[in-house]
PDB file of C-alpha atoms in Angstrom:
ATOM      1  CA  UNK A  23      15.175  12.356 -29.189  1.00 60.00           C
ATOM      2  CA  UNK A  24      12.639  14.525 -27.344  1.00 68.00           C
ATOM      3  CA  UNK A  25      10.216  12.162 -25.821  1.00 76.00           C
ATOM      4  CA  UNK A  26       6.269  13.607 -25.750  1.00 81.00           C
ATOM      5  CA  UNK A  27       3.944  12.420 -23.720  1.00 81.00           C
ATOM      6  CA  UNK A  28       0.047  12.566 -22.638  1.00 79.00           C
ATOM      7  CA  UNK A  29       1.070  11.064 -19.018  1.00 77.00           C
ATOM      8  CA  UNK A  30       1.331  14.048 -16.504  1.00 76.00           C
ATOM      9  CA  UNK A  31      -1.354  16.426 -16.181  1.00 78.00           C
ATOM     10  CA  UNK A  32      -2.500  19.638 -13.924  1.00 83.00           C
ATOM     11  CA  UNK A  33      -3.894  18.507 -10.480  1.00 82.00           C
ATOM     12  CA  UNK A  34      -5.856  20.894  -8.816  1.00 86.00           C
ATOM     13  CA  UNK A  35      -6.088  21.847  -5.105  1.00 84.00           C
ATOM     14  CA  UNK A  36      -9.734  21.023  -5.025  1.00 83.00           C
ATOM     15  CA  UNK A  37      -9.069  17.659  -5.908  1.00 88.00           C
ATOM     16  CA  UNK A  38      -8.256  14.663  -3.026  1.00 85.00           C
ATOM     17  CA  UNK A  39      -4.687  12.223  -3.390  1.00 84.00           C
ATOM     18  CA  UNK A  40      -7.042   9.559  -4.059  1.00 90.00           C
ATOM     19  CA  UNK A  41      -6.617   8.158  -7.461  1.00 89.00           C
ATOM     20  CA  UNK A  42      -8.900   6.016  -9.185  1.00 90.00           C
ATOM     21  CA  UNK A  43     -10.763   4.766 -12.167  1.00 89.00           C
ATOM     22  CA  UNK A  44     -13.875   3.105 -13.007  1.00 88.00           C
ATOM     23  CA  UNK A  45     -11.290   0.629 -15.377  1.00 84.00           C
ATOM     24  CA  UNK A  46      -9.717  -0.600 -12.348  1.00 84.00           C
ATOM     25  CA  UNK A  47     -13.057  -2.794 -11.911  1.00 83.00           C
ATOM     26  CA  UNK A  48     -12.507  -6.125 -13.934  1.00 77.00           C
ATOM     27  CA  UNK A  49     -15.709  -7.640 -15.266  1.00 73.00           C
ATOM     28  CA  UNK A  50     -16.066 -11.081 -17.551  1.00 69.00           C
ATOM     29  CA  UNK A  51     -19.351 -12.131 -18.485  1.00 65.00           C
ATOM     30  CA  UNK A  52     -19.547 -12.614 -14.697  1.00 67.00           C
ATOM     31  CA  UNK A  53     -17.204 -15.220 -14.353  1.00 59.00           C
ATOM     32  CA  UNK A  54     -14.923 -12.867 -12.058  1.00 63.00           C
ATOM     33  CA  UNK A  55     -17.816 -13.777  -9.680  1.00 67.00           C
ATOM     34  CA  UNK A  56     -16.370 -17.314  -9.488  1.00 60.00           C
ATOM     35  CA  UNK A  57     -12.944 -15.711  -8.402  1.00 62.00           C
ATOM     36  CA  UNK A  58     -11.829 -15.777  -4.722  1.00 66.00           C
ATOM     37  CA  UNK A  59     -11.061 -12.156  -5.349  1.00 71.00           C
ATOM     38  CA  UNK A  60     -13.479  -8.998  -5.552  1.00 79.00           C
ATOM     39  CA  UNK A  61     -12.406  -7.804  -9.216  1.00 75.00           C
ATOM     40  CA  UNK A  62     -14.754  -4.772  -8.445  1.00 83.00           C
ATOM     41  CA  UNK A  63     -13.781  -3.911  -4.858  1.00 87.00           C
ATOM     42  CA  UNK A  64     -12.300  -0.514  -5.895  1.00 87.00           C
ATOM     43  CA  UNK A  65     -15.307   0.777  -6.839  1.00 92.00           C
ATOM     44  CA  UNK A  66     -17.323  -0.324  -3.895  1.00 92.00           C
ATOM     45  CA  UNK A  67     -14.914   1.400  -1.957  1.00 94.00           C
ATOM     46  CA  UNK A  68     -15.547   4.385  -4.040  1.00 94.00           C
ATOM     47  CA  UNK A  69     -19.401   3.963  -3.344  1.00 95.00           C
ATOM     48  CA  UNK A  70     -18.876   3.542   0.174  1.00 95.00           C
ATOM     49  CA  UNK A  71     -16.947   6.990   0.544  1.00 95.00           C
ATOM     50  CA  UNK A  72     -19.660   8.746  -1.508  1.00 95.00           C
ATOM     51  CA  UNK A  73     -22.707   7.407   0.128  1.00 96.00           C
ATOM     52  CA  UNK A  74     -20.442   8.988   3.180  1.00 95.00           C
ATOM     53  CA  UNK A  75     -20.094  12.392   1.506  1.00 93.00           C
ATOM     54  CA  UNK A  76     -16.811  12.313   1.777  1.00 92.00           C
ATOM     55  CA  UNK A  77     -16.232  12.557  -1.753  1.00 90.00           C
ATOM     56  CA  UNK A  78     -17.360  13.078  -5.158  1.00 92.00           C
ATOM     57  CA  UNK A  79     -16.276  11.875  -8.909  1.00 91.00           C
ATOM     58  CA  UNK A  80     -15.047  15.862  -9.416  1.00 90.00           C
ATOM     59  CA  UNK A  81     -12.659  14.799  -6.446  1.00 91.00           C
ATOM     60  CA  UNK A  82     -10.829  11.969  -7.545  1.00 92.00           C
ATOM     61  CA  UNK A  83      -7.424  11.998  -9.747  1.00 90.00           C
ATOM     62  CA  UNK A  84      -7.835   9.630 -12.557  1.00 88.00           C
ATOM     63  CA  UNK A  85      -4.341   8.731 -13.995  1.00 78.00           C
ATOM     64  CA  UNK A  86      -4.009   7.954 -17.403  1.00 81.00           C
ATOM     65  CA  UNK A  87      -2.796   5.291 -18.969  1.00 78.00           C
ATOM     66  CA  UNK A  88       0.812   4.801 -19.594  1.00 78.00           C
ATOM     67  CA  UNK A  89       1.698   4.168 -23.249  1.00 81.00           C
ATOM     68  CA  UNK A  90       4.382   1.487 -24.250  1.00 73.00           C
ATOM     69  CA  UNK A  91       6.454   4.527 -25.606  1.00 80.00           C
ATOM     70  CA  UNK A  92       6.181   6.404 -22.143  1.00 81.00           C
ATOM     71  CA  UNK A  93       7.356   3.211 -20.138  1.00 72.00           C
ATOM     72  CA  UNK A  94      10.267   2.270 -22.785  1.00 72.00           C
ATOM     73  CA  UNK A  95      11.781   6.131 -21.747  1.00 74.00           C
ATOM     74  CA  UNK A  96      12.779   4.485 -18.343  1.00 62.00           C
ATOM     75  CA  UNK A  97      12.759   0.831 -18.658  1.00 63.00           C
ATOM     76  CA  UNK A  98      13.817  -1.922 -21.098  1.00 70.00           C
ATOM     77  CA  UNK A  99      11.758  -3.972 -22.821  1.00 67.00           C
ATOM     78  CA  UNK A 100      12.583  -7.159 -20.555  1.00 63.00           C
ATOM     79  CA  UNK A 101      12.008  -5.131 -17.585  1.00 56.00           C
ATOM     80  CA  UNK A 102       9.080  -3.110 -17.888  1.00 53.00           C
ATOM     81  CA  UNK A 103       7.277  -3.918 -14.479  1.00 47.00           C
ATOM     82  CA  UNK A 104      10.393  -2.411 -12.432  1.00 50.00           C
ATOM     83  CA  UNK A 105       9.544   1.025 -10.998  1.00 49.00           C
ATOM     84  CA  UNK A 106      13.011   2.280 -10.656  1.00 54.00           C
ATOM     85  CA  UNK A 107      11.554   5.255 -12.661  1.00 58.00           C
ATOM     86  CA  UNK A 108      10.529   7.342  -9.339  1.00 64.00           C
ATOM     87  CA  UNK A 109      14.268   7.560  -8.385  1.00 68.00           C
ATOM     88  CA  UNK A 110      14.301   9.348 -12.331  1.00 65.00           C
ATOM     89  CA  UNK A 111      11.265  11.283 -12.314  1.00 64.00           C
ATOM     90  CA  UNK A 112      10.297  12.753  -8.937  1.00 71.00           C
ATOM     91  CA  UNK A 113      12.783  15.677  -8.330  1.00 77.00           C
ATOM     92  CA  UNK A 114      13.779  15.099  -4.254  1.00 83.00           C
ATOM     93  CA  UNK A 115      13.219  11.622  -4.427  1.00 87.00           C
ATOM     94  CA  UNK A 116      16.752   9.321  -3.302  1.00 91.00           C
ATOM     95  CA  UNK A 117      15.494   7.408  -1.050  1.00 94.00           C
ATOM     96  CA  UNK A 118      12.256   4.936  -0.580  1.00 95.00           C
ATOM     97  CA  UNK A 119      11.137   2.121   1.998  1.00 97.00           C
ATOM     98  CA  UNK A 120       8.248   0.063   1.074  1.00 97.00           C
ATOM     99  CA  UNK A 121       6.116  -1.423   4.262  1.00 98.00           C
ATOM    100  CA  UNK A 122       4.539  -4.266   2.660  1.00 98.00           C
ATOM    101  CA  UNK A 123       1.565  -5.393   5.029  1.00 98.00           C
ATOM    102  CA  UNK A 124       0.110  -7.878   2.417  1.00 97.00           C
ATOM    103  CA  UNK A 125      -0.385 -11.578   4.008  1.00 97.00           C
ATOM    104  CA  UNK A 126       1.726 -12.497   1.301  1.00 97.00           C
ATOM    105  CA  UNK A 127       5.488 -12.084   1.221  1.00 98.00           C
ATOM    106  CA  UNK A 128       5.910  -8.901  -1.691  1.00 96.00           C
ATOM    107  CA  UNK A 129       8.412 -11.172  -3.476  1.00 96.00           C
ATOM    108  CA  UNK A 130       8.022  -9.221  -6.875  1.00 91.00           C
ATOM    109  CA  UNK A 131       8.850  -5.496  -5.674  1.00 91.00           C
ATOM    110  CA  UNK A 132      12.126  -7.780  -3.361  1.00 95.00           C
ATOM    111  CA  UNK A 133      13.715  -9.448  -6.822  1.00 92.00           C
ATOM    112  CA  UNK A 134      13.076  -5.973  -8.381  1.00 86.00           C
ATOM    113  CA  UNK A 135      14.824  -3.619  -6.110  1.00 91.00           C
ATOM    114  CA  UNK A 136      17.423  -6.764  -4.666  1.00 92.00           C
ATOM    115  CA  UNK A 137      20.309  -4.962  -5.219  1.00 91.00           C
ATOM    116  CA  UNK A 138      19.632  -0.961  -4.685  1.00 91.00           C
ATOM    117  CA  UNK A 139      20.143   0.206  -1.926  1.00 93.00           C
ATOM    118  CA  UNK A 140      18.189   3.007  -1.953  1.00 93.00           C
ATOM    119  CA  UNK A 141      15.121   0.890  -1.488  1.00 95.00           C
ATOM    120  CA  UNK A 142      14.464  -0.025   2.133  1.00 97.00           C
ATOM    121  CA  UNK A 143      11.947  -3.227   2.326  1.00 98.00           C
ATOM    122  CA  UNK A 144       9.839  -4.006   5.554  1.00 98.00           C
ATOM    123  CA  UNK A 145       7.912  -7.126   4.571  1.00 98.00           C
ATOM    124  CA  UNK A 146       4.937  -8.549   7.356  1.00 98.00           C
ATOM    125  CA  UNK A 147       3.706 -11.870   5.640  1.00 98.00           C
ATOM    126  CA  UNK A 148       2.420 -15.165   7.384  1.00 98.00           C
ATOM    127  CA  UNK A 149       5.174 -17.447   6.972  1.00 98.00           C
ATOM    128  CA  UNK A 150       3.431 -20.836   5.431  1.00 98.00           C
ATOM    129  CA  UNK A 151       2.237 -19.511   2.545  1.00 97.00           C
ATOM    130  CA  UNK A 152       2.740 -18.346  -0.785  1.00 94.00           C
ATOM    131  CA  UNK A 153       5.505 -17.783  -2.184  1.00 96.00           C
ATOM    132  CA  UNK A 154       7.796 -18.641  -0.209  1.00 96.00           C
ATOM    133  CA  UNK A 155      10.491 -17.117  -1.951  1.00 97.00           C
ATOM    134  CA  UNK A 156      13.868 -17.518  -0.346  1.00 97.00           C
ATOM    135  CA  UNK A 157      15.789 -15.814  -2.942  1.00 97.00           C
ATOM    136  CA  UNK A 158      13.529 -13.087  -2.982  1.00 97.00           C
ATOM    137  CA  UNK A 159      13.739 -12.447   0.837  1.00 98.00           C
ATOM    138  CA  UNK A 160      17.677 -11.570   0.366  1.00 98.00           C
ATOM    139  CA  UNK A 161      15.895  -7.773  -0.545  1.00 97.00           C
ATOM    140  CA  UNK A 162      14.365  -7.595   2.904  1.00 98.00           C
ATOM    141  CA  UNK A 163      16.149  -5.329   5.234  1.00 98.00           C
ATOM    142  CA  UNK A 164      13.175  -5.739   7.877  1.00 98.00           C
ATOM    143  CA  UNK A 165      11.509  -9.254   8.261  1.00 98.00           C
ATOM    144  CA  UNK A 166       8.366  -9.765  10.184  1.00 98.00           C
ATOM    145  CA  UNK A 167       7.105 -13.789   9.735  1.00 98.00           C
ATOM    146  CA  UNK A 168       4.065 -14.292  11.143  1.00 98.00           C
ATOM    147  CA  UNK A 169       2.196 -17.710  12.113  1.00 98.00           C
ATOM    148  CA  UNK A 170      -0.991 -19.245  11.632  1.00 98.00           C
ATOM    149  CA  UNK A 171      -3.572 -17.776  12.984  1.00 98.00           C
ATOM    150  CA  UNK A 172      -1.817 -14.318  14.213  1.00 98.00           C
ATOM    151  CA  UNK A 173      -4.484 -11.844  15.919  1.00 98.00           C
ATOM    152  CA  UNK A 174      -4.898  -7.989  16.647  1.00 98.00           C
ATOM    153  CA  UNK A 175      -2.919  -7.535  20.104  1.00 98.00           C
ATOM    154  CA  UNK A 176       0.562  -9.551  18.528  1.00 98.00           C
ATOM    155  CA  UNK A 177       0.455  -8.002  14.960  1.00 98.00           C
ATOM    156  CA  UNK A 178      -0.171  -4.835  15.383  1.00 98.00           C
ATOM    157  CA  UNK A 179       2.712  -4.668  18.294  1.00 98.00           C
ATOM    158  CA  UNK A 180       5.100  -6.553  15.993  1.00 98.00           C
ATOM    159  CA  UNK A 181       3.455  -3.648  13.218  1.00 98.00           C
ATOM    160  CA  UNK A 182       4.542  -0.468  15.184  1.00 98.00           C
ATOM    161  CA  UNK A 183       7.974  -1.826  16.594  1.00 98.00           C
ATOM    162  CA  UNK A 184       9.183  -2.832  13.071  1.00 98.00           C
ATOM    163  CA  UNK A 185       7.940   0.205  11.406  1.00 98.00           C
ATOM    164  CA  UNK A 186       9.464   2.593  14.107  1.00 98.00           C
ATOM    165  CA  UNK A 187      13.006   0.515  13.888  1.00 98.00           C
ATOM    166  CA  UNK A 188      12.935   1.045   9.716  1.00 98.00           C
ATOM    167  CA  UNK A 189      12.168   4.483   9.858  1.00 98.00           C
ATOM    168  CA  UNK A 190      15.022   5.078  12.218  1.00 97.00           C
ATOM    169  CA  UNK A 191      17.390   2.475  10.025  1.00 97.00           C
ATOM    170  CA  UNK A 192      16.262   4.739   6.981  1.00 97.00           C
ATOM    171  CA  UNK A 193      14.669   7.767   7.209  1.00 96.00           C
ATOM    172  CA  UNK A 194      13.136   7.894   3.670  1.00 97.00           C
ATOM    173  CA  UNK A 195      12.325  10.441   0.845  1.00 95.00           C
ATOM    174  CA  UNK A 196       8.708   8.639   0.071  1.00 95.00           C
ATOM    175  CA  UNK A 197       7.198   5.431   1.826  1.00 97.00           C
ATOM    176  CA  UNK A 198       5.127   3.125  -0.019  1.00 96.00           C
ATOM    177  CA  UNK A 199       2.597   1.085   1.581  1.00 98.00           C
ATOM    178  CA  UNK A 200       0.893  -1.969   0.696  1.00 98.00           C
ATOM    179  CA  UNK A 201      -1.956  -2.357   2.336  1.00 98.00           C
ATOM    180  CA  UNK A 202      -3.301  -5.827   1.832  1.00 96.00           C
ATOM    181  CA  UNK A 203      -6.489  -6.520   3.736  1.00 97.00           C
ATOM    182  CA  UNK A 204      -5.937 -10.804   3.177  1.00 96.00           C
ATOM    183  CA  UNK A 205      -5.029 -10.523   6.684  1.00 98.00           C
ATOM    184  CA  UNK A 206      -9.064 -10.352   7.378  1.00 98.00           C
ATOM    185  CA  UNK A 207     -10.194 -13.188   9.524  1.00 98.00           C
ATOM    186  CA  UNK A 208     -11.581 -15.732   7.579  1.00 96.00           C
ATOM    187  CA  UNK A 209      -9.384 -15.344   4.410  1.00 95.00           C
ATOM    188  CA  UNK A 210      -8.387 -18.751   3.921  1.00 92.00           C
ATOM    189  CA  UNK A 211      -5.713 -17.572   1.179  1.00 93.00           C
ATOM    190  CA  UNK A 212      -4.111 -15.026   4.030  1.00 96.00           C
ATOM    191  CA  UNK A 213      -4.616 -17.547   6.800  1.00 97.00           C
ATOM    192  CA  UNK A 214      -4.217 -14.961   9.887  1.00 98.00           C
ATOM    193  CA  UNK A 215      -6.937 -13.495  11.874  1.00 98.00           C
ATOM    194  CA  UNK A 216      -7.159  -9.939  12.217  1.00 98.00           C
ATOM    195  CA  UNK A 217     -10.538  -8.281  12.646  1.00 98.00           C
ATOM    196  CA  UNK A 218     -11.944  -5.400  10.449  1.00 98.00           C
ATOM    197  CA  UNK A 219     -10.799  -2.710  13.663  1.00 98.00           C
ATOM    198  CA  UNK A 220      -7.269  -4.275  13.748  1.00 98.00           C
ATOM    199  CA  UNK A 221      -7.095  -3.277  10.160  1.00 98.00           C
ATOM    200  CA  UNK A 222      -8.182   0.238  10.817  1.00 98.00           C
ATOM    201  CA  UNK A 223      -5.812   0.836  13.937  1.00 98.00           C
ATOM    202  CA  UNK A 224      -3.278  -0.838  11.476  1.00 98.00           C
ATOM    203  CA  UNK A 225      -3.522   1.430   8.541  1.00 98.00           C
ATOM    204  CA  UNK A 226      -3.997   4.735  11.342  1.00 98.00           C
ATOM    205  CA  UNK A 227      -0.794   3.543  12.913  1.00 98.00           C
ATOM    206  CA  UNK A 228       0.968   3.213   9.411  1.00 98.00           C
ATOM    207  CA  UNK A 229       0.062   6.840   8.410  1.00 98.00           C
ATOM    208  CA  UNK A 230       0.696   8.204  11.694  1.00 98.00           C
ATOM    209  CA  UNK A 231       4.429   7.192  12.548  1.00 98.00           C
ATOM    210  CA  UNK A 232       5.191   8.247   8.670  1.00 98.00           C
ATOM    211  CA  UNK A 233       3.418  11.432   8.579  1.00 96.00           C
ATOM    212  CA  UNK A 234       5.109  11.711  12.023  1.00 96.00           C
ATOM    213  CA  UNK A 235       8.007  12.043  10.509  1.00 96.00           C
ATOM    214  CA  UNK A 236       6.823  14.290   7.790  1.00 95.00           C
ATOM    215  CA  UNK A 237       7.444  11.600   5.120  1.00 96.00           C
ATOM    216  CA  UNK A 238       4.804  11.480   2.273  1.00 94.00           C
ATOM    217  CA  UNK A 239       2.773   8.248   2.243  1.00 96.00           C
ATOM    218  CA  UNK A 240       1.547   6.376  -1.049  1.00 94.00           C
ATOM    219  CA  UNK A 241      -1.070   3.718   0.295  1.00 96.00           C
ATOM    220  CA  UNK A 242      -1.937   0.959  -1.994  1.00 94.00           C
ATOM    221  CA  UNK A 243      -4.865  -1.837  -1.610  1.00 91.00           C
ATOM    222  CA  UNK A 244      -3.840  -4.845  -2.722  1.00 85.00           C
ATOM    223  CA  UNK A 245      -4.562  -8.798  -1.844  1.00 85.00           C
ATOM    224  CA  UNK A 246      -7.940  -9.507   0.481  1.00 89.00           C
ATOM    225  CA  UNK A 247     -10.149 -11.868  -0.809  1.00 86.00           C
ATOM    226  CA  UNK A 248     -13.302 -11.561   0.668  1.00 90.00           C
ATOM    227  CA  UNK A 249     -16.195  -9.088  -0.311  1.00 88.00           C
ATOM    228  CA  UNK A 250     -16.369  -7.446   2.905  1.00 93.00           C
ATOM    229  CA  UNK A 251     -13.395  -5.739   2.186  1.00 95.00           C
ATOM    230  CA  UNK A 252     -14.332  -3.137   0.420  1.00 94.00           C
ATOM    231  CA  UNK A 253     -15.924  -1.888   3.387  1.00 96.00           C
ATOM    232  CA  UNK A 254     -12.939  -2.163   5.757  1.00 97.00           C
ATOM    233  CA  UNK A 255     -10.844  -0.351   3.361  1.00 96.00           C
ATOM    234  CA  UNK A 256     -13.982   2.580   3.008  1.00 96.00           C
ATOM    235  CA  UNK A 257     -13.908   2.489   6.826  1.00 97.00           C
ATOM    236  CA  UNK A 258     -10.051   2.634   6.830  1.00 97.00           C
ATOM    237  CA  UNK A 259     -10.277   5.695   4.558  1.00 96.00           C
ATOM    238  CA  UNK A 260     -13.190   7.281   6.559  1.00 96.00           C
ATOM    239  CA  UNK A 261     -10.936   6.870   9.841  1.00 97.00           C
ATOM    240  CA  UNK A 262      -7.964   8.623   8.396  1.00 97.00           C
ATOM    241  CA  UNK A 263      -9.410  11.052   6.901  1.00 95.00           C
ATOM    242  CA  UNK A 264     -11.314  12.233  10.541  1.00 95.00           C
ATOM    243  CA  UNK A 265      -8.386  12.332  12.332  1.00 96.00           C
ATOM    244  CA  UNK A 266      -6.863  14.641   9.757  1.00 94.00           C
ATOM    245  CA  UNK A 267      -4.326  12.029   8.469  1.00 96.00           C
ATOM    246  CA  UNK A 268      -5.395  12.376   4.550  1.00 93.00           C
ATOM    247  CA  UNK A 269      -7.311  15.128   2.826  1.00 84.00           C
ATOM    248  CA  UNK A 270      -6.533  17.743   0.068  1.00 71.00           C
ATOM    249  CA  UNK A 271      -4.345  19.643   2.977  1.00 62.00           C
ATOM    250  CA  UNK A 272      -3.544  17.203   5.408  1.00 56.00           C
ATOM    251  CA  UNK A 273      -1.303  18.752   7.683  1.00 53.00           C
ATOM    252  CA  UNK A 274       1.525  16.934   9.027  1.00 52.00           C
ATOM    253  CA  UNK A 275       0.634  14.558  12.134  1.00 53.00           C
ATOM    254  CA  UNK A 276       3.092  14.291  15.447  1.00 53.00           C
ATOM    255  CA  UNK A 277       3.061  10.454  15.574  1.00 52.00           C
ATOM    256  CA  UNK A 278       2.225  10.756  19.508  1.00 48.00           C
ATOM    257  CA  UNK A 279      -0.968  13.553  18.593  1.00 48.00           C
ATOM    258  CA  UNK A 280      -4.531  11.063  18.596  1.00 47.00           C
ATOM    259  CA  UNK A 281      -6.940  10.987  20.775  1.00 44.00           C
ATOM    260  CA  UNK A 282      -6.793   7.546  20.046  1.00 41.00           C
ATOM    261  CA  UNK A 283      -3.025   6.850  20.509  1.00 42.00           C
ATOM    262  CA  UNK A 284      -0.206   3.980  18.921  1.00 46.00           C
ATOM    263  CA  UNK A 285       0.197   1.331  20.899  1.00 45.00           C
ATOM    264  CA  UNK A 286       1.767   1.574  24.221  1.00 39.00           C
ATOM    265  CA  UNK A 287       5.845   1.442  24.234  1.00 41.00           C
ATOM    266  CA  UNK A 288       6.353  -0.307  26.779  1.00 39.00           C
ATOM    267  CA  UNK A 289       4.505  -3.281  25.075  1.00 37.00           C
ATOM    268  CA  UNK A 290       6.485  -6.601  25.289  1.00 35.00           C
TER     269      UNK A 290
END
């Protein structure tokens, strides 16, 4: 049977690859307010890159809503969180790696894709906390365990050495990035101790060895549970954007071609 849907629409030029909706922000009476994390940080962020003119609500994609029908075309009903579907429904696409940079080991996305191989997993976590899932770390084909405590100069070394060694392992189709920001100093759910410019140098890094390698980049914001966050990930966005990483044309970016370069190779 011919399956219809309301899913996939136009996207013009004019528009930026930022997606977003004002139903990302969860509200409560204002008990998310008692929450350790920001329910509303998306839109801050959104806030942030206006008050910068860098944007405007006529420049955002807002995706729409996938219907039980749409996500039953690709998955069973047991297994309706598994995004095999991109494999399906992206013409060119064989081949993914996901760089999870979240403090927390991805453990869902590992049990999900444990067995296919064309999902390459680089996983960055701090080692003593949650989950701790050993059966889920089977899926990683790059593992970076951090300790306590880990700051700027160490992580975002062990960052660039373990990205450059995946991409040469397996040169993907797509890369998906997680970019947690519970790796914030402070965040006493993420326990490390990277400052606000460590996570800006982290995410410029990120996007520069992939577009490097003329490999598109889909950059998620995940875990970080303090409110200052939303400004980090603005300022993130901001930085990328300057040095011509992301925009409606971005061109692509020779990982060596910054005025403020990667880290040194010869780095221990």
């Amino acid at each position: 049977m011919l399956h219809t849907t309301q899913l996939y629409q136009h996207v013009p030029e004019t528009r930026w690859p930022i997606v977003y909706s004002p139903r990302y922000n969860i509200t409560f009476m204002g008990l998310e307010k008692l929450h350790p994390f920001d329910a509303g940080k998306w839109g801050k962020v959104i806030n942030f890159l206006k008050e910068e003119k860098l944007l405007s609500d006529s420049m955002l994609v807002e995706a729409r809503e996938a219907s039980e029908e749409d996500l039953l075309v690709v998955h069973t009903r047991r297994y309706l969180n598994e995004l095999k579907f991109l494999f399906e429904r992206v013409e060119g696409i064989s081949r993914a790696t996901i760089i999870d940079l979240d403090a927390h080991q991805g453990n869902g996305h590992e049990r999900d894709f444990m067995d296919d191989k064309r999902v390459y997993i680089m996983d960055v976590y701090n080692r003593h906390i949650y989950p701790g899932d050993r059966f889920a770390k089977q899926a990683i084909r790059r593992k970076v365990e951090l300790e306590w405590g880990t700051e700027d100069d160490e992580y975002l070394v062990k960052v660039e050495r373990n990205i450059e060694k995946a991409l040469q392992e397996h040169l993907p189709d797509v890369v998906v990035y997680n970019a947690g920001t519970d790796i914030l100093e402070g965040d006493r759910l993420g326990g490390l101790s990277i400052s606000p410019a460590g996570i800006v140098k982290r995410d410029e890094l990120v996007f520069r060895m992939v577009r490097g390698r003329q490999v598109p980049i889909l950059m998620v914001t995940s875990g970080g549970y303090q409110k200052r966050t939303a400004r980090i990930i603005a300022d993130s966005i901001l930085n990328l954007f300057g040095l011509g990483l992301i925009g409606p044309e971005s061109p692509s970016i020779s990982a060596q071609n910054s005025d403020t370069p990667l880290l040194p190779p010869a780095v221990p």
